[in-house]
Amino acid sequence: MQLKDSVVVITGGGQGLGRAMALYLAEKGARLALIDLSEEKLQESVAKCEELGAEARYYLCNVAKEAEVESVFSKIAEDFGGVDALINNAGILRDGMLIKYKDGQVTHRMSLEQWQSVIDVNLTGVFLCGREAAAKMLESGRKGCIINISSISRAGNIGQTNYSAAKAGVVGMSVSWAKELARFGIRCMAIAPGFIETEMTGSMKPEALEMMTKQIPLRRMGQPNEIAQTVCFILENDYLSGRVIEVDGALRI
Ligand code: NAD
């Protein structure tokens, strides 16, 4: 895919990895449609893309809501004349242990609401946006590429029943789409980042971050640009599909 003038939709484009991807692709001349929940954050991302000379627009949308996703993708296709790529990046954390056992008493620690909220955004949101993006790529007669952001936590991680299940599901969905949509010239890949310095990891306790960093063989957290660069590599390589690229400083969970 030629990045110059390609229409790239990025969910969660208001901050963190999504914003870094937007700026990286803006420098390459892509046209950007950024989706998020916060208007203020989106306006800031769009302004930064425009400073780099790129065309960028923002769209307020909750990726977990079917009607909102359908309507936002129709609007994007109308505004830009089609869609060439989607980066399914929006995600949340609601960590917690499964159960608590104290003095012979067992209680639930992860609530159904905690489970469901992460599944809704990190798994259903990916499904809804991917389905709509694929439809718009076909309707405008374009080949395209979908990149889903998974995580090294997809292998399973303490305190992340909900997040690990969603991120493993995202990998299964990516391979299914790679097989199913190849006949239309649509590729699908997943990226599994390790620990990357963003607002999301910034919310972790400093002791936990320090302990985690010590376990990373490269002895540092990743930078958002290192994920953005991987996005760019995938978009530009037309023979990549159906695989997960791990960008994690050699950390394995
Ligand atoms: P972040 O919290 O900094 O940014 C996530 C963005 O998604 C926010 O702007 C938020 O408003 C948006 N968002 C959340 N729910 C949404 C919804 N329902 N609809 C639309 N937008 C929504 O997180 P980040 O660190 O930039 O992570 C981006 C992605 O990368 C996530 O999927 C995350 O799980 C994944 N990831 C991050 C790391 C890391 O270390 N930062 C590691 C592995 C995977």
CSV table of C-alpha atoms and ligand atoms in Angstrom, one decimal:
chain,number,residue,atom,x,y,z
A,1,MET,CA,0.0,0.0,0.0
A,2,GLN,CA,1.2,3.4,-0.9
A,3,LEU,CA,0.8,5.5,2.3
A,4,LYS,CA,0.7,8.9,0.5
A,5,ASP,CA,-3.0,9.9,0.1
A,6,SER,CA,-4.3,6.6,1.7
A,7,VAL,CA,-7.2,7.0,4.0
A,8,VAL,CA,-6.4,5.5,7.4
A,9,VAL,CA,-8.9,5.2,10.2
A,10,ILE,CA,-7.4,5.0,13.7
A,11,THR,CA,-9.6,4.2,16.8
A,12,GLY,CA,-8.4,5.5,20.1
A,13,GLY,CA,-6.6,8.2,18.1
A,14,GLY,CA,-6.9,10.8,20.9
A,15,GLN,CA,-3.8,9.9,22.8
A,16,GLY,CA,-1.1,7.2,23.4
A,17,LEU,CA,-0.4,4.7,20.7
A,18,GLY,CA,-3.2,6.0,18.5
A,19,ARG,CA,-1.9,9.5,18.4
A,20,ALA,CA,1.7,8.3,17.8
A,21,MET,CA,0.4,6.2,14.8
A,22,ALA,CA,-1.5,9.2,13.5
A,23,LEU,CA,1.5,11.5,13.6
A,24,TYR,CA,3.8,8.9,12.1
A,25,LEU,CA,1.4,8.3,9.2
A,26,ALA,CA,0.8,12.0,8.8
A,27,GLU,CA,4.5,12.5,8.1
A,28,LYS,CA,4.1,9.9,5.3
A,29,GLY,CA,1.3,11.8,3.7
A,30,ALA,CA,-1.6,9.6,4.7
A,31,ARG,CA,-5.1,11.1,5.2
A,32,LEU,CA,-6.4,10.4,8.7
A,33,ALA,CA,-9.8,9.8,10.3
A,34,LEU,CA,-9.4,9.6,14.1
A,35,ILE,CA,-12.0,8.1,16.3
A,36,ASP,CA,-12.2,8.5,20.1
A,37,LEU,CA,-14.4,9.4,23.1
A,38,SER,CA,-12.9,12.7,23.9
A,39,GLU,CA,-13.3,15.8,21.7
A,40,GLU,CA,-10.6,17.7,23.4
A,41,LYS,CA,-8.0,14.9,22.9
A,42,LEU,CA,-9.1,14.4,19.3
A,43,GLN,CA,-8.8,18.1,18.5
A,44,GLU,CA,-5.3,18.1,19.8
A,45,SER,CA,-4.3,15.0,17.7
A,46,VAL,CA,-5.9,16.5,14.6
A,47,ALA,CA,-4.1,19.8,15.1
A,48,LYS,CA,-0.7,18.0,15.5
A,49,CYS,CA,-1.4,16.1,12.2
A,50,GLU,CA,-2.3,19.3,10.5
A,51,GLU,CA,1.0,20.9,11.7
A,52,LEU,CA,2.7,18.2,9.7
A,53,GLY,CA,0.7,19.2,6.6
A,54,ALA,CA,-1.6,16.2,6.7
A,55,GLU,CA,-5.4,16.1,6.2
A,56,ALA,CA,-7.0,14.9,9.4
A,57,ARG,CA,-10.5,14.8,10.8
A,58,TYR,CA,-11.9,13.6,14.0
A,59,TYR,CA,-15.1,11.6,14.9
A,60,LEU,CA,-16.6,11.0,18.3
A,61,CYS,CA,-17.7,7.4,18.6
A,62,ASN,CA,-17.8,4.6,21.2
A,63,VAL,CA,-16.4,1.6,19.3
A,64,ALA,CA,-18.5,-0.7,21.4
A,65,LYS,CA,-21.8,0.7,20.1
A,66,GLU,CA,-23.0,-0.8,16.8
A,67,ALA,CA,-25.2,2.1,15.7
A,68,GLU,CA,-22.4,4.7,16.4
A,69,VAL,CA,-19.8,2.6,14.5
A,70,GLU,CA,-22.0,2.1,11.5
A,71,SER,CA,-22.9,5.8,11.3
A,72,VAL,CA,-19.3,7.0,11.8
A,73,PHE,CA,-17.8,4.7,9.1
A,74,SER,CA,-20.5,5.9,6.6
A,75,LYS,CA,-19.5,9.5,7.5
A,76,ILE,CA,-15.8,8.8,7.1
A,77,ALA,CA,-16.4,7.1,3.7
A,78,GLU,CA,-18.4,10.1,2.6
A,79,ASP,CA,-15.9,12.6,3.8
A,80,PHE,CA,-12.8,10.9,2.4
A,81,GLY,CA,-14.3,9.0,-0.6
A,82,GLY,CA,-13.5,5.6,0.9
A,83,VAL,CA,-11.3,3.7,3.4
A,84,ASP,CA,-7.9,2.1,2.7
A,85,ALA,CA,-6.8,1.0,6.2
A,86,LEU,CA,-8.1,0.6,9.7
A,87,ILE,CA,-6.0,0.4,12.9
A,88,ASN,CA,-8.2,-1.1,15.6
A,89,ASN,CA,-6.3,0.5,18.5
A,90,ALA,CA,-8.9,1.7,21.1
A,91,GLY,CA,-8.7,-0.3,24.3
A,92,ILE,CA,-9.2,-0.1,28.1
A,93,LEU,CA,-7.9,-1.9,31.2
A,94,ARG,CA,-10.0,-3.0,34.1
A,95,ASP,CA,-7.6,-5.3,35.9
A,96,GLY,CA,-8.5,-7.4,39.0
A,97,MET,CA,-8.0,-10.8,40.4
A,98,LEU,CA,-10.7,-13.4,39.7
A,99,ILE,CA,-11.5,-14.3,43.3
A,100,LYS,CA,-10.5,-13.5,46.9
A,101,TYR,CA,-9.9,-16.3,49.5
A,102,LYS,CA,-9.6,-15.2,53.1
A,103,ASP,CA,-10.4,-16.9,56.4
A,104,GLY,CA,-12.1,-19.8,54.5
A,105,GLN,CA,-14.4,-17.3,52.7
A,106,VAL,CA,-14.4,-17.0,48.9
A,107,THR,CA,-15.6,-13.8,47.2
A,108,HIS,CA,-15.7,-12.6,43.6
A,109,ARG,CA,-13.0,-10.0,42.8
A,110,MET,CA,-13.6,-9.5,39.1
A,111,SER,CA,-17.2,-8.4,38.6
A,112,LEU,CA,-19.3,-9.2,35.5
A,113,GLU,CA,-19.3,-5.5,34.8
A,114,GLN,CA,-15.5,-5.4,34.9
A,115,TRP,CA,-15.3,-8.4,32.5
A,116,GLN,CA,-18.0,-7.1,30.2
A,117,SER,CA,-16.7,-3.6,29.8
A,118,VAL,CA,-13.3,-4.8,28.6
A,119,ILE,CA,-14.8,-7.4,26.3
A,120,ASP,CA,-17.2,-4.7,24.9
A,121,VAL,CA,-14.4,-2.3,24.0
A,122,ASN,CA,-11.4,-4.5,23.3
A,123,LEU,CA,-13.1,-7.4,21.5
A,124,THR,CA,-16.6,-6.3,20.3
A,125,GLY,CA,-15.3,-2.9,19.3
A,126,VAL,CA,-12.6,-4.5,17.1
A,127,PHE,CA,-15.3,-6.7,15.5
A,128,LEU,CA,-17.7,-3.8,14.8
A,129,CYS,CA,-15.1,-1.4,13.4
A,130,GLY,CA,-13.4,-4.2,11.3
A,131,ARG,CA,-16.8,-5.3,9.8
A,132,GLU,CA,-17.6,-1.7,8.9
A,133,ALA,CA,-14.2,-0.9,7.5
A,134,ALA,CA,-14.2,-4.0,5.3
A,135,ALA,CA,-17.6,-3.1,4.0
A,136,LYS,CA,-16.5,0.4,3.1
A,137,MET,CA,-13.3,-0.9,1.4
A,138,LEU,CA,-15.4,-3.2,-0.8
A,139,GLU,CA,-18.0,-0.6,-1.5
A,140,SER,CA,-15.4,1.9,-2.7
A,141,GLY,CA,-13.7,-0.9,-4.8
A,142,ARG,CA,-10.4,-0.6,-2.8
A,143,LYS,CA,-8.0,-3.2,-1.5
A,144,GLY,CA,-7.2,-2.6,2.1
A,145,CYS,CA,-5.6,-3.5,5.3
A,146,ILE,CA,-6.8,-4.0,8.9
A,147,ILE,CA,-4.4,-4.0,11.8
A,148,ASN,CA,-5.7,-5.1,15.2
A,149,ILE,CA,-3.8,-4.1,18.3
A,150,SER,CA,-3.5,-7.2,20.6
A,151,SER,CA,-1.0,-7.4,23.5
A,152,ILE,CA,1.6,-9.8,25.0
A,153,SER,CA,-1.1,-10.3,27.7
A,154,ARG,CA,-2.9,-12.5,25.1
A,155,ALA,CA,-0.8,-15.4,26.5
A,156,GLY,CA,-2.6,-15.0,29.9
A,157,ASN,CA,-1.6,-12.8,32.8
A,158,ILE,CA,-2.4,-12.5,36.5
A,159,GLY,CA,-5.2,-10.0,37.1
A,160,GLN,CA,-6.1,-9.7,33.5
A,161,THR,CA,-8.8,-12.4,32.9
A,162,ASN,CA,-10.9,-9.9,30.9
A,163,TYR,CA,-8.0,-8.2,29.0
A,164,SER,CA,-6.1,-11.4,28.2
A,165,ALA,CA,-9.3,-13.1,26.9
A,166,ALA,CA,-10.1,-10.1,24.7
A,167,LYS,CA,-6.6,-9.7,23.3
A,168,ALA,CA,-6.4,-13.5,22.5
A,169,GLY,CA,-9.7,-13.1,20.8
A,170,VAL,CA,-8.4,-10.3,18.7
A,171,VAL,CA,-5.7,-12.6,17.3
A,172,GLY,CA,-8.2,-15.3,16.4
A,173,MET,CA,-10.4,-12.6,14.7
A,174,SER,CA,-7.3,-11.2,12.8
A,175,VAL,CA,-6.4,-14.7,11.4
A,176,SER,CA,-10.0,-15.4,10.5
A,177,TRP,CA,-10.3,-12.0,8.6
A,178,ALA,CA,-6.9,-12.6,6.9
A,179,LYS,CA,-8.3,-15.9,5.5
A,180,GLU,CA,-11.8,-14.7,4.8
A,181,LEU,CA,-11.1,-11.3,3.3
A,182,ALA,CA,-8.0,-12.2,1.2
A,183,ARG,CA,-10.3,-13.0,-1.8
A,184,PHE,CA,-11.2,-9.3,-1.8
A,185,GLY,CA,-7.6,-8.1,-1.6
A,186,ILE,CA,-8.0,-7.1,2.1
A,187,ARG,CA,-5.1,-8.1,4.4
A,188,CYS,CA,-5.3,-8.3,8.2
A,189,MET,CA,-2.5,-8.3,10.8
A,190,ALA,CA,-2.2,-8.1,14.6
A,191,ILE,CA,0.5,-6.3,16.6
A,192,ALA,CA,1.2,-7.5,20.2
A,193,PRO,CA,3.0,-4.7,22.0
A,194,GLY,CA,4.8,-5.3,25.2
A,195,PHE,CA,5.0,-2.5,27.8
A,196,ILE,CA,4.9,0.8,26.0
A,197,GLU,CA,5.1,4.3,27.7
A,198,THR,CA,1.6,5.8,27.3
A,199,GLU,CA,-1.1,7.1,29.5
A,200,MET,CA,-2.3,3.5,29.9
A,201,THR,CA,0.9,2.2,31.5
A,202,GLY,CA,1.3,5.6,33.2
A,203,SER,CA,-1.7,4.7,35.4
A,204,MET,CA,0.2,1.7,36.8
A,205,LYS,CA,1.9,1.9,40.2
A,206,PRO,CA,5.6,3.0,39.9
A,207,GLU,CA,6.7,-0.1,41.9
A,208,ALA,CA,4.8,-2.3,39.5
A,209,LEU,CA,6.3,-0.5,36.4
A,210,GLU,CA,9.8,-0.8,37.9
A,211,MET,CA,9.4,-4.5,38.6
A,212,MET,CA,8.0,-5.1,35.1
A,213,THR,CA,10.8,-3.1,33.4
A,214,LYS,CA,13.4,-5.3,35.2
A,215,GLN,CA,11.8,-8.4,33.5
A,216,ILE,CA,12.2,-6.9,30.0
A,217,PRO,CA,15.4,-8.3,28.4
A,218,LEU,CA,16.0,-5.0,26.7
A,219,ARG,CA,15.7,-3.3,30.1
A,220,ARG,CA,13.4,-0.5,29.0
A,221,MET,CA,9.8,0.2,28.1
A,222,GLY,CA,8.9,0.6,24.5
A,223,GLN,CA,8.1,4.0,22.9
A,224,PRO,CA,4.8,4.7,21.0
A,225,ASN,CA,6.8,5.4,17.9
A,226,GLU,CA,8.1,1.9,17.9
A,227,ILE,CA,4.6,0.6,17.5
A,228,ALA,CA,3.7,3.3,14.9
A,229,GLN,CA,6.7,2.2,12.9
A,230,THR,CA,5.5,-1.4,12.9
A,231,VAL,CA,2.0,-0.2,11.7
A,232,CYS,CA,3.8,1.6,8.8
A,233,PHE,CA,5.9,-1.5,8.0
A,234,ILE,CA,2.7,-3.7,7.8
A,235,LEU,CA,0.8,-1.2,5.7
A,236,GLU,CA,3.6,-0.8,3.2
A,237,ASN,CA,4.2,-4.6,2.8
A,238,ASP,CA,1.5,-6.1,0.6
A,239,TYR,CA,2.4,-9.7,1.2
A,240,LEU,CA,2.0,-9.6,5.0
A,241,SER,CA,-1.3,-11.0,6.3
A,242,GLY,CA,-2.7,-13.3,9.0
A,243,ARG,CA,0.2,-13.0,11.5
A,244,VAL,CA,1.0,-11.4,14.8
A,245,ILE,CA,4.0,-9.2,15.2
A,246,GLU,CA,5.3,-8.9,18.7
A,247,VAL,CA,7.0,-5.7,19.6
A,248,ASP,CA,8.0,-6.3,23.2
A,249,GLY,CA,11.8,-6.0,23.8
A,250,ALA,CA,11.9,-9.8,24.0
A,251,LEU,CA,9.5,-10.0,27.0
A,252,ARG,CA,7.4,-13.1,27.2
A,253,ILE,CA,4.5,-13.5,29.6
B,1,NAD,P1,-4.5,4.8,26.1
B,1,NAD,O1,-5.3,4.5,27.3
B,1,NAD,O2,-3.3,5.8,26.3
B,1,NAD,O3,-5.3,5.2,24.8
B,1,NAD,C1,-6.5,4.5,24.5
B,1,NAD,C2,-7.4,5.4,23.7
B,1,NAD,O4,-8.6,4.7,23.4
B,1,NAD,C3,-7.9,6.6,24.6
B,1,NAD,O5,-7.7,7.8,23.9
B,1,NAD,C4,-9.3,6.3,24.9
B,1,NAD,O6,-10.2,7.4,25.1
B,1,NAD,C5,-9.7,5.5,23.7
B,1,NAD,N1,-10.9,4.6,23.9
B,1,NAD,C6,-11.1,3.9,25.0
B,1,NAD,N2,-12.4,3.3,25.0
B,1,NAD,C7,-12.9,3.7,23.8
B,1,NAD,C8,-14.2,3.5,23.2
B,1,NAD,N3,-15.1,2.7,23.7
B,1,NAD,N4,-14.4,4.1,22.0
B,1,NAD,C9,-13.5,4.9,21.4
B,1,NAD,N5,-12.3,5.1,21.9
B,1,NAD,C10,-12.0,4.6,23.1
B,1,NAD,O7,-3.9,3.3,25.7
B,1,NAD,P2,-2.6,3.0,24.8
B,1,NAD,O8,-1.5,2.6,25.7
B,1,NAD,O9,-2.4,4.0,23.7
B,1,NAD,O10,-3.1,1.6,24.1
B,1,NAD,C11,-3.6,1.6,22.8
B,1,NAD,C12,-3.9,0.1,22.5
B,1,NAD,O11,-2.7,-0.7,22.6
B,1,NAD,C13,-5.0,-0.6,23.4
B,1,NAD,O12,-5.7,-1.5,22.7
B,1,NAD,C14,-4.1,-1.3,24.4
B,1,NAD,O13,-4.8,-2.4,25.0
B,1,NAD,C15,-3.0,-1.8,23.5
B,1,NAD,N6,-1.7,-2.1,24.2
B,1,NAD,C16,-1.1,-1.1,24.9
B,1,NAD,C17,0.1,-1.4,25.6
B,1,NAD,C18,0.9,-0.4,26.4
B,1,NAD,O14,1.8,-0.8,27.0
B,1,NAD,N7,0.6,0.8,26.3
B,1,NAD,C19,0.6,-2.8,25.5
B,1,NAD,C20,-0.1,-3.7,24.8
B,1,NAD,C21,-1.3,-3.3,24.2
